[in-house]
Amino acid sequence: MLAFIERYFELKRHNTSLKQELIAAFTTFITMVYIAFVNPKILGAAGMDTQAVFVTTVLITAIASVLMGVVAKLPIALAPGMGINAYFAYVLVGSNGLTWQTGMTLIFLSAVSLFLLSLFKIRYWMVSNIPHSLRIGISVGCGLLITLIGLHNAHIIVANPDTMVALGDPKSLSFILGSLGFLIVIALAQRNVYASVLISFVVITAIALVVDPEVSYHGLVSMPPSIAPVTGQLSFKEIASFSMVGVIVSVMLINLFESSGTFIAVTTKAGLADDKGHYPNQQKSLLIDSSASAVGSYMGTSAVTAYIESASGVAVGGRSGLMSFAVGILFLALLFFSPLEKMIPLYATTGALLYIGVLMISELSKIDWDDLTEATPSFVAAVAMPFTFTITEGIALGFITYVVLKLVAGKFKDITVCTGLMALLFLLRYIFL
């Protein structure tokens, strides 16, 4: 059996070993296991059954990671993405008033669209032809929106009729523990502690169990709850409008940028990618990524994406698909720990959300601020997302601004076919809304 594993995953060719891959898998698992508990809390804000979402999150993470390991043979784990889940719960459902079933249908359609783009090899062309400045602006905007949601979850920022927003009550438990959770993540991350988010999560929940009367112990182990409350609940009744096309395209673009960037970053770190960002089994990895999102949304969880936390496993020696395969198996063991999800307060997610916000906003340094035709569209895309509380408007205004400024400046060659088509699509959306 061991000989088969070594041959199948080509451990010798990758200059690795079974022990090294398992250590890398455990490191990656510890780094990203927080998603199993954060995702249900966030999707629960949309009215979804958190226990069922816990199970679907664990299942799709396990399935997608195992497939990535066995089929694409890459050291990259997949799970529901942070950012898309917050956008789904607080914007599509919370702000726009859609039912969570309709919102999940939009996630499903965006995943199917991404699968088709991957199947016909259009996905890589799109990533290569969308301006770098716009990609940065979209990433930063998502980070700002996630930051706002994280602050809101802990009531650090609250609504105010006079000033729109204001500082919450600094003496409240949610304010104090949410802020403490963020500081713990940053302090540990600065010291290169891979499990910084998980440790913050555990510490804040432990404190909450003692000081917060609304948080209580529900046990440790049980049989997995049913996924029936959230699985197979897609609803196509409310999506037959042009405005919904913009949402589908926006979600697809976010997933496209996030996962593609992660694939290239992790495979480069593992020494598997060439100078142009090509890596082994690239087509297979993109198909697994997009199909996992489609299956995941049908099961009842937000879009699945490649996790940058996989880099932590690569950093300790992970080089083959055995790493991601083992990560998937480790996640399956979580199925029996669903009672833990019940005792976690919403403000415990603040540390993770704000930390992700920091990482995404740091991309601002890569913008060419000397070229206003590049910097301005990036700025518009970034600030529009938190101020309109929707990713769709940020992406739309970013693309339109880019094309208009390039035309006015006479820089026609900078407008790629892909960028022009996207700008036209979003402009038509505004005209025919």
Short mmCIF file of C-alpha atoms in Angstrom, two decimals:
data_model
loop_
_atom_site.label_atom_id
_atom_site.label_comp_id
_atom_site.label_asym_id
_atom_site.label_seq_id
_atom_site.Cartn_x
_atom_site.Cartn_y
_atom_site.Cartn_z
CA MET A 1 0.00 0.00 0.00
CA LEU A 2 2.78 2.43 0.93
CA ALA A 3 4.60 1.61 -2.30
CA PHE A 4 1.43 2.39 -4.30
CA ILE A 5 1.00 5.73 -2.52
CA GLU A 6 4.61 6.69 -3.24
CA ARG A 7 4.24 5.77 -6.91
CA TYR A 8 0.83 7.36 -7.46
CA PHE A 9 1.73 10.70 -5.87
CA GLU A 10 5.29 10.58 -7.28
CA LEU A 11 6.84 11.38 -3.91
CA LYS A 12 10.42 10.66 -5.01
CA ARG A 13 10.11 12.88 -8.08
CA HIS A 14 8.89 15.71 -5.86
CA ASN A 15 11.73 15.05 -3.41
CA THR A 16 9.31 14.44 -0.53
CA SER A 17 8.17 11.58 1.69
CA LEU A 18 5.01 10.17 3.24
CA LYS A 19 5.92 11.63 6.64
CA GLN A 20 6.69 15.04 5.15
CA GLU A 21 3.38 15.15 3.25
CA LEU A 22 1.37 14.18 6.33
CA ILE A 23 3.07 16.86 8.43
CA ALA A 24 2.28 19.38 5.68
CA ALA A 25 -1.34 18.19 5.59
CA PHE A 26 -1.76 18.59 9.35
CA THR A 27 -0.20 22.07 9.20
CA THR A 28 -2.60 23.12 6.43
CA PHE A 29 -5.55 21.60 8.28
CA ILE A 30 -4.77 23.49 11.49
CA THR A 31 -4.36 26.70 9.49
CA MET A 32 -7.70 26.51 7.66
CA VAL A 33 -9.95 24.47 9.99
CA TYR A 34 -11.52 27.72 11.22
CA ILE A 35 -13.66 27.81 8.06
CA ALA A 36 -15.71 24.86 9.36
CA PHE A 37 -16.89 27.05 12.24
CA VAL A 38 -16.82 30.53 10.72
CA ASN A 39 -18.80 29.67 7.57
CA PRO A 40 -21.90 28.39 9.44
CA LYS A 41 -21.94 31.52 11.61
CA ILE A 42 -21.80 33.82 8.59
CA LEU A 43 -24.34 31.89 6.49
CA GLY A 44 -26.51 31.58 9.58
CA ALA A 45 -26.95 35.36 9.42
CA ALA A 46 -28.85 34.73 6.17
CA GLY A 47 -31.28 32.42 7.97
CA MET A 48 -29.64 29.12 7.08
CA ASP A 49 -29.50 26.20 9.52
CA THR A 50 -25.99 26.51 11.01
CA GLN A 51 -25.67 22.85 11.98
CA ALA A 52 -26.53 21.72 8.45
CA VAL A 53 -24.13 24.30 6.99
CA PHE A 54 -21.39 23.00 9.29
CA VAL A 55 -21.79 19.53 7.78
CA THR A 56 -21.97 20.74 4.16
CA THR A 57 -18.90 22.95 4.71
CA VAL A 58 -16.91 20.01 6.06
CA LEU A 59 -18.13 17.64 3.34
CA ILE A 60 -17.43 19.88 0.35
CA THR A 61 -14.02 20.83 1.78
CA ALA A 62 -13.16 17.15 2.16
CA ILE A 63 -14.47 16.15 -1.27
CA ALA A 64 -12.84 19.03 -3.15
CA SER A 65 -9.48 18.64 -1.39
CA VAL A 66 -9.40 14.88 -1.97
CA LEU A 67 -10.19 15.39 -5.66
CA MET A 68 -7.49 18.04 -5.96
CA GLY A 69 -5.02 15.59 -4.48
CA VAL A 70 -6.05 12.46 -6.37
CA VAL A 71 -6.96 13.92 -9.78
CA ALA A 72 -4.85 17.09 -10.15
CA LYS A 73 -2.14 15.85 -7.75
CA LEU A 74 -1.49 19.35 -6.39
CA PRO A 75 -0.75 20.38 -2.78
CA ILE A 76 -3.72 22.74 -2.65
CA ALA A 77 -6.74 22.38 -0.36
CA LEU A 78 -10.13 23.88 -1.20
CA ALA A 79 -13.00 25.14 0.96
CA PRO A 80 -15.85 27.70 0.90
CA GLY A 81 -14.27 31.11 0.41
CA MET A 82 -14.24 33.88 2.98
CA GLY A 83 -15.58 37.00 1.31
CA ILE A 84 -18.13 35.34 -0.93
CA ASN A 85 -19.87 33.89 2.14
CA ALA A 86 -20.06 37.34 3.76
CA TYR A 87 -21.26 38.90 0.49
CA PHE A 88 -23.93 36.22 0.22
CA ALA A 89 -25.22 36.58 3.79
CA TYR A 90 -25.01 40.32 4.37
CA VAL A 91 -25.49 41.76 0.88
CA LEU A 92 -27.44 39.40 -1.39
CA VAL A 93 -29.74 38.25 1.40
CA GLY A 94 -29.40 40.83 4.17
CA SER A 95 -29.24 44.05 2.13
CA ASN A 96 -30.93 43.13 -1.16
CA GLY A 97 -33.71 41.17 0.50
CA LEU A 98 -33.33 37.96 -1.50
CA THR A 99 -34.17 34.65 0.11
CA TRP A 100 -31.10 32.56 0.93
CA GLN A 101 -32.37 29.98 -1.55
CA THR A 102 -32.28 32.56 -4.37
CA GLY A 103 -28.88 33.82 -3.26
CA MET A 104 -27.51 30.28 -3.29
CA THR A 105 -28.92 29.82 -6.79
CA LEU A 106 -26.92 32.84 -7.97
CA ILE A 107 -23.79 31.28 -6.44
CA PHE A 108 -24.62 28.03 -8.25
CA LEU A 109 -25.06 29.76 -11.63
CA SER A 110 -21.80 31.68 -11.23
CA ALA A 111 -20.04 28.37 -10.49
CA VAL A 112 -21.55 26.72 -13.57
CA SER A 113 -20.44 29.73 -15.65
CA LEU A 114 -16.92 29.43 -14.27
CA PHE A 115 -16.91 25.70 -14.99
CA LEU A 116 -17.83 26.35 -18.64
CA LEU A 117 -15.14 29.03 -18.93
CA SER A 118 -12.64 26.54 -17.50
CA LEU A 119 -13.85 23.72 -19.74
CA PHE A 120 -13.42 25.78 -22.91
CA LYS A 121 -10.14 27.28 -21.64
CA ILE A 122 -11.49 30.84 -21.61
CA ARG A 123 -10.77 31.32 -17.90
CA TYR A 124 -7.02 31.76 -18.27
CA TRP A 125 -7.58 34.18 -21.17
CA MET A 126 -9.85 36.32 -18.99
CA VAL A 127 -7.39 36.46 -16.09
CA SER A 128 -4.62 37.46 -18.50
CA ASN A 129 -6.68 40.18 -20.20
CA ILE A 130 -8.29 41.98 -17.28
CA PRO A 131 -6.11 44.95 -16.20
CA HIS A 132 -3.86 44.35 -13.21
CA SER A 133 -5.04 47.58 -11.58
CA LEU A 134 -8.68 46.48 -11.73
CA ARG A 135 -7.84 43.10 -10.25
CA ILE A 136 -6.15 44.89 -7.35
CA GLY A 137 -9.06 47.30 -6.92
CA ILE A 138 -11.54 44.43 -6.77
CA SER A 139 -9.41 42.59 -4.21
CA VAL A 140 -9.03 45.69 -2.04
CA GLY A 141 -12.75 46.47 -2.28
CA CYS A 142 -13.61 42.96 -1.13
CA GLY A 143 -11.19 43.43 1.77
CA LEU A 144 -12.85 46.70 2.78
CA LEU A 145 -16.31 45.14 2.62
CA ILE A 146 -15.19 42.13 4.68
CA THR A 147 -13.65 44.55 7.20
CA LEU A 148 -16.94 46.45 7.52
CA ILE A 149 -18.83 43.19 8.07
CA GLY A 150 -16.31 42.04 10.68
CA LEU A 151 -16.63 45.33 12.57
CA HIS A 152 -20.42 45.08 12.36
CA ASN A 153 -20.47 41.51 13.71
CA ALA A 154 -18.77 42.66 16.91
CA HIS A 155 -20.78 45.92 17.07
CA ILE A 156 -17.54 47.87 16.87
CA ILE A 157 -19.21 49.92 14.13
CA VAL A 158 -22.96 50.56 14.41
CA ALA A 159 -25.59 52.43 12.41
CA ASN A 160 -26.23 56.07 13.31
CA PRO A 161 -29.06 58.19 11.85
CA ASP A 162 -27.00 61.40 12.05
CA THR A 163 -23.57 60.27 10.86
CA MET A 164 -24.56 57.04 9.03
CA VAL A 165 -22.09 55.01 11.11
CA ALA A 166 -20.55 55.44 14.55
CA LEU A 167 -18.39 53.66 17.09
CA GLY A 168 -20.23 51.06 19.14
CA ASP A 169 -20.17 50.70 22.91
CA PRO A 170 -16.52 50.04 23.91
CA LYS A 171 -17.76 48.46 27.16
CA SER A 172 -19.87 45.78 25.45
CA LEU A 173 -18.68 42.17 25.45
CA SER A 174 -18.91 41.88 21.67
CA PHE A 175 -16.79 45.03 21.19
CA ILE A 176 -14.13 43.92 23.68
CA LEU A 177 -13.90 40.27 22.64
CA GLY A 178 -14.15 41.03 18.91
CA SER A 179 -11.28 43.51 19.21
CA LEU A 180 -9.27 41.09 21.35
CA GLY A 181 -9.75 38.33 18.78
CA PHE A 182 -8.33 40.56 16.04
CA LEU A 183 -5.32 41.55 18.15
CA ILE A 184 -4.59 37.89 18.93
CA VAL A 185 -4.64 36.97 15.22
CA ILE A 186 -2.30 39.81 14.28
CA ALA A 187 0.12 39.16 17.16
CA LEU A 188 0.37 35.46 16.31
CA ALA A 189 0.52 36.00 12.54
CA GLN A 190 3.40 38.45 13.02
CA ARG A 191 5.25 35.63 14.81
CA ASN A 192 4.49 33.26 11.89
CA VAL A 193 2.14 31.07 13.93
CA TYR A 194 0.21 29.17 11.24
CA ALA A 195 -2.84 28.53 13.43
CA SER A 196 -3.27 32.20 14.41
CA VAL A 197 -6.90 32.40 13.29
CA LEU A 198 -7.82 29.10 14.94
CA ILE A 199 -6.14 30.05 18.22
CA SER A 200 -7.96 33.40 18.27
CA PHE A 201 -11.21 31.59 17.60
CA VAL A 202 -10.65 29.13 20.47
CA VAL A 203 -9.52 31.79 22.97
CA ILE A 204 -12.46 34.13 22.30
CA THR A 205 -14.98 31.28 22.46
CA ALA A 206 -13.45 30.01 25.73
CA ILE A 207 -13.67 33.49 27.29
CA ALA A 208 -17.24 33.90 25.99
CA LEU A 209 -18.28 30.64 27.65
CA VAL A 210 -17.25 32.14 30.98
CA VAL A 211 -18.40 35.77 30.69
CA ASP A 212 -21.23 35.81 28.12
CA PRO A 213 -24.56 34.43 29.42
CA GLU A 214 -25.78 33.94 25.84
CA VAL A 215 -22.97 31.47 25.07
CA SER A 216 -23.26 27.96 26.53
CA TYR A 217 -21.65 24.52 26.25
CA HIS A 218 -23.50 22.07 23.98
CA GLY A 219 -21.25 19.04 24.15
CA LEU A 220 -18.25 17.93 22.17
CA VAL A 221 -19.10 14.94 19.97
CA SER A 222 -22.29 13.74 18.26
CA MET A 223 -23.49 12.11 15.06
CA PRO A 224 -23.48 14.55 12.11
CA PRO A 225 -26.73 16.56 11.79
CA SER A 226 -28.89 16.25 8.68
CA ILE A 227 -28.06 18.47 5.71
CA ALA A 228 -31.65 18.34 4.43
CA PRO A 229 -32.53 21.88 5.66
CA VAL A 230 -30.04 23.45 3.24
CA THR A 231 -29.35 20.88 0.50
CA GLY A 232 -31.19 20.94 -2.83
CA GLN A 233 -32.93 24.22 -1.97
CA LEU A 234 -32.06 26.17 -5.12
CA SER A 235 -34.80 28.53 -6.30
CA PHE A 236 -34.85 29.99 -9.82
CA LYS A 237 -38.06 32.03 -9.36
CA GLU A 238 -36.52 35.45 -8.67
CA ILE A 239 -33.48 35.44 -10.95
CA ALA A 240 -35.02 36.14 -14.35
CA SER A 241 -33.80 39.75 -14.53
CA PHE A 242 -30.86 41.53 -16.14
CA SER A 243 -29.69 42.88 -12.78
CA MET A 244 -29.12 39.33 -11.57
CA VAL A 245 -26.73 38.74 -14.48
CA GLY A 246 -24.46 41.38 -12.97
CA VAL A 247 -24.46 39.55 -9.64
CA ILE A 248 -23.62 36.23 -11.32
CA VAL A 249 -20.77 37.82 -13.29
CA SER A 250 -19.43 39.58 -10.19
CA VAL A 251 -19.37 36.43 -8.07
CA MET A 252 -17.77 34.54 -10.96
CA LEU A 253 -15.04 37.18 -11.35
CA ILE A 254 -14.23 37.20 -7.64
CA ASN A 255 -13.89 33.43 -7.60
CA LEU A 256 -11.89 33.53 -10.83
CA PHE A 257 -9.33 36.03 -9.48
CA GLU A 258 -9.09 34.52 -6.00
CA SER A 259 -8.66 30.89 -6.98
CA SER A 260 -6.43 31.56 -10.01
CA GLY A 261 -4.15 33.74 -7.91
CA THR A 262 -3.95 31.12 -5.17
CA PHE A 263 -3.17 28.31 -7.61
CA ILE A 264 -0.28 30.26 -9.10
CA ALA A 265 1.02 31.49 -5.73
CA VAL A 266 1.04 28.07 -4.05
CA THR A 267 2.41 26.11 -7.01
CA THR A 268 5.15 28.72 -7.43
CA LYS A 269 6.07 28.38 -3.75
CA ALA A 270 6.16 24.59 -4.21
CA GLY A 271 8.43 24.92 -7.25
CA LEU A 272 5.78 23.47 -9.57
CA ALA A 273 5.00 26.55 -11.71
CA ASP A 274 7.04 28.05 -14.55
CA ASP A 275 7.78 31.73 -15.19
CA LYS A 276 4.43 32.24 -16.93
CA GLY A 277 2.39 30.77 -14.08
CA HIS A 278 1.72 27.44 -15.78
CA TYR A 279 1.75 24.37 -13.53
CA PRO A 280 1.05 20.61 -13.91
CA ASN A 281 -2.58 19.54 -14.41
CA GLN A 282 -3.70 23.17 -14.60
CA GLN A 283 -6.87 22.41 -16.55
CA LYS A 284 -7.88 19.64 -14.13
CA SER A 285 -7.37 21.91 -11.12
CA LEU A 286 -9.58 24.65 -12.60
CA LEU A 287 -12.35 22.18 -13.42
CA ILE A 288 -12.24 20.70 -9.91
CA ASP A 289 -12.31 24.18 -8.38
CA SER A 290 -15.36 25.36 -10.35
CA SER A 291 -17.30 22.08 -10.17
CA ALA A 292 -16.76 22.00 -6.39
CA SER A 293 -18.41 25.44 -6.19
CA ALA A 294 -21.41 24.19 -8.15
CA VAL A 295 -21.79 21.06 -6.02
CA GLY A 296 -21.18 23.03 -2.83
CA SER A 297 -23.88 25.60 -3.58
CA TYR A 298 -26.34 22.79 -4.35
CA MET A 299 -25.42 21.19 -1.02
CA GLY A 300 -25.97 24.50 0.77
CA THR A 301 -22.71 26.39 1.18
CA SER A 302 -21.08 29.34 -0.56
CA ALA A 303 -18.59 29.22 -3.44
CA VAL A 304 -15.56 26.95 -3.00
CA THR A 305 -12.10 28.26 -3.78
CA ALA A 306 -8.44 27.30 -3.49
CA TYR A 307 -7.10 28.23 -0.04
CA ILE A 308 -3.96 30.32 0.29
CA GLU A 309 -3.49 28.60 3.66
CA SER A 310 -2.19 25.67 1.60
CA ALA A 311 1.04 27.66 1.41
CA SER A 312 1.60 26.88 5.10
CA GLY A 313 1.74 23.17 4.25
CA VAL A 314 4.03 23.83 1.30
CA ALA A 315 6.29 25.86 3.60
CA VAL A 316 6.92 22.77 5.76
CA GLY A 317 7.57 20.47 2.81
CA GLY A 318 4.27 19.63 1.09
CA ARG A 319 4.88 19.05 -2.61
CA SER A 320 2.35 16.50 -3.88
CA GLY A 321 -1.35 15.77 -4.06
CA LEU A 322 -0.99 13.54 -1.02
CA MET A 323 -1.00 16.67 1.12
CA SER A 324 -4.41 17.90 -0.07
CA PHE A 325 -5.78 14.34 -0.02
CA ALA A 326 -4.81 14.02 3.65
CA VAL A 327 -6.31 17.46 4.43
CA GLY A 328 -9.62 16.21 3.04
CA ILE A 329 -9.52 13.11 5.23
CA LEU A 330 -8.76 15.21 8.32
CA PHE A 331 -11.79 17.40 7.58
CA LEU A 332 -14.03 14.32 7.46
CA ALA A 333 -13.16 13.66 11.10
CA LEU A 334 -14.73 17.04 11.96
CA LEU A 335 -18.19 15.73 11.05
CA PHE A 336 -18.55 14.36 14.56
CA PHE A 337 -17.75 17.66 16.29
CA SER A 338 -20.83 19.65 15.23
CA PRO A 339 -21.80 20.60 18.84
CA LEU A 340 -18.78 22.91 18.91
CA GLU A 341 -20.41 25.10 16.25
CA LYS A 342 -23.36 25.90 18.54
CA MET A 343 -21.25 27.47 21.27
CA ILE A 344 -19.29 29.88 19.05
CA PRO A 345 -20.51 33.52 19.22
CA LEU A 346 -20.74 35.58 16.04
CA TYR A 347 -18.20 38.12 17.28
CA ALA A 348 -15.59 35.34 17.43
CA THR A 349 -15.47 35.61 13.61
CA THR A 350 -14.34 39.25 13.76
CA GLY A 351 -10.65 38.42 14.17
CA ALA A 352 -10.64 36.24 11.05
CA LEU A 353 -12.62 38.74 8.96
CA LEU A 354 -10.45 41.73 9.90
CA TYR A 355 -7.24 39.76 9.35
CA ILE A 356 -8.39 38.77 5.86
CA GLY A 357 -9.28 42.43 5.31
CA VAL A 358 -5.71 43.44 6.21
CA LEU A 359 -4.24 40.92 3.78
CA MET A 360 -6.50 41.99 0.91
CA ILE A 361 -6.12 45.74 1.45
CA SER A 362 -2.32 45.41 1.46
CA GLU A 363 -2.56 44.95 -2.33
CA LEU A 364 -2.96 48.74 -2.62
CA SER A 365 0.83 49.11 -2.66
CA LYS A 366 0.94 47.41 -6.08
CA ILE A 367 -1.12 50.09 -7.85
CA ASP A 368 0.68 52.52 -10.19
CA TRP A 369 -0.47 55.76 -8.55
CA ASP A 370 1.42 57.86 -11.10
CA ASP A 371 -0.94 56.75 -13.89
CA LEU A 372 -4.38 58.12 -13.02
CA THR A 373 -6.04 56.09 -15.79
CA GLU A 374 -4.93 52.97 -13.88
CA ALA A 375 -5.17 54.22 -10.29
CA THR A 376 -8.61 55.87 -10.54
CA PRO A 377 -10.59 52.81 -11.75
CA SER A 378 -8.88 50.76 -9.04
CA PHE A 379 -9.85 53.40 -6.46
CA VAL A 380 -13.45 53.52 -7.71
CA ALA A 381 -13.82 49.73 -7.58
CA ALA A 382 -12.33 49.59 -4.09
CA VAL A 383 -14.33 52.35 -2.40
CA ALA A 384 -17.62 51.57 -4.15
CA MET A 385 -17.86 48.12 -2.55
CA PRO A 386 -18.04 49.12 1.13
CA PHE A 387 -19.93 52.37 0.45
CA THR A 388 -22.62 50.68 -1.66
CA PHE A 389 -22.35 47.50 0.44
CA THR A 390 -22.15 45.35 -2.65
CA ILE A 391 -19.30 43.83 -4.63
CA THR A 392 -21.28 43.98 -7.88
CA GLU A 393 -21.42 47.78 -8.03
CA GLY A 394 -17.72 48.08 -7.27
CA ILE A 395 -16.76 45.77 -10.12
CA ALA A 396 -19.23 47.40 -12.51
CA LEU A 397 -18.12 50.97 -11.78
CA GLY A 398 -14.47 49.93 -11.90
CA PHE A 399 -14.75 48.45 -15.40
CA ILE A 400 -16.81 51.34 -16.76
CA THR A 401 -14.45 53.95 -15.28
CA TYR A 402 -11.42 52.16 -16.71
CA VAL A 403 -12.75 52.12 -20.27
CA VAL A 404 -14.04 55.71 -20.15
CA LEU A 405 -10.75 57.10 -18.81
CA LYS A 406 -8.67 55.16 -21.33
CA LEU A 407 -10.85 56.46 -24.17
CA VAL A 408 -10.63 60.06 -22.93
CA ALA A 409 -6.85 59.78 -22.52
CA GLY A 410 -6.47 58.27 -25.98
CA LYS A 411 -4.96 55.05 -24.61
CA PHE A 412 -7.09 52.81 -26.81
CA LYS A 413 -4.56 49.97 -26.90
CA ASP A 414 -4.88 49.47 -23.13
CA ILE A 415 -8.51 48.39 -23.53
CA THR A 416 -8.54 44.65 -24.13
CA VAL A 417 -11.49 42.91 -25.77
CA CYS A 418 -12.36 41.26 -22.46
CA THR A 419 -12.30 44.56 -20.54
CA GLY A 420 -14.38 46.34 -23.18
CA LEU A 421 -17.01 43.60 -23.22
CA MET A 422 -17.25 43.56 -19.42
CA ALA A 423 -17.66 47.35 -19.30
CA LEU A 424 -20.36 47.20 -21.98
CA LEU A 425 -22.20 44.44 -20.14
CA PHE A 426 -22.25 46.41 -16.89
CA LEU A 427 -23.25 49.62 -18.69
CA LEU A 428 -26.21 47.84 -20.31
CA ARG A 429 -27.15 46.54 -16.86
CA TYR A 430 -27.45 50.14 -15.58
CA ILE A 431 -29.37 51.28 -18.65
CA PHE A 432 -31.95 48.49 -18.56
CA LEU A 433 -32.34 48.14 -14.78
#
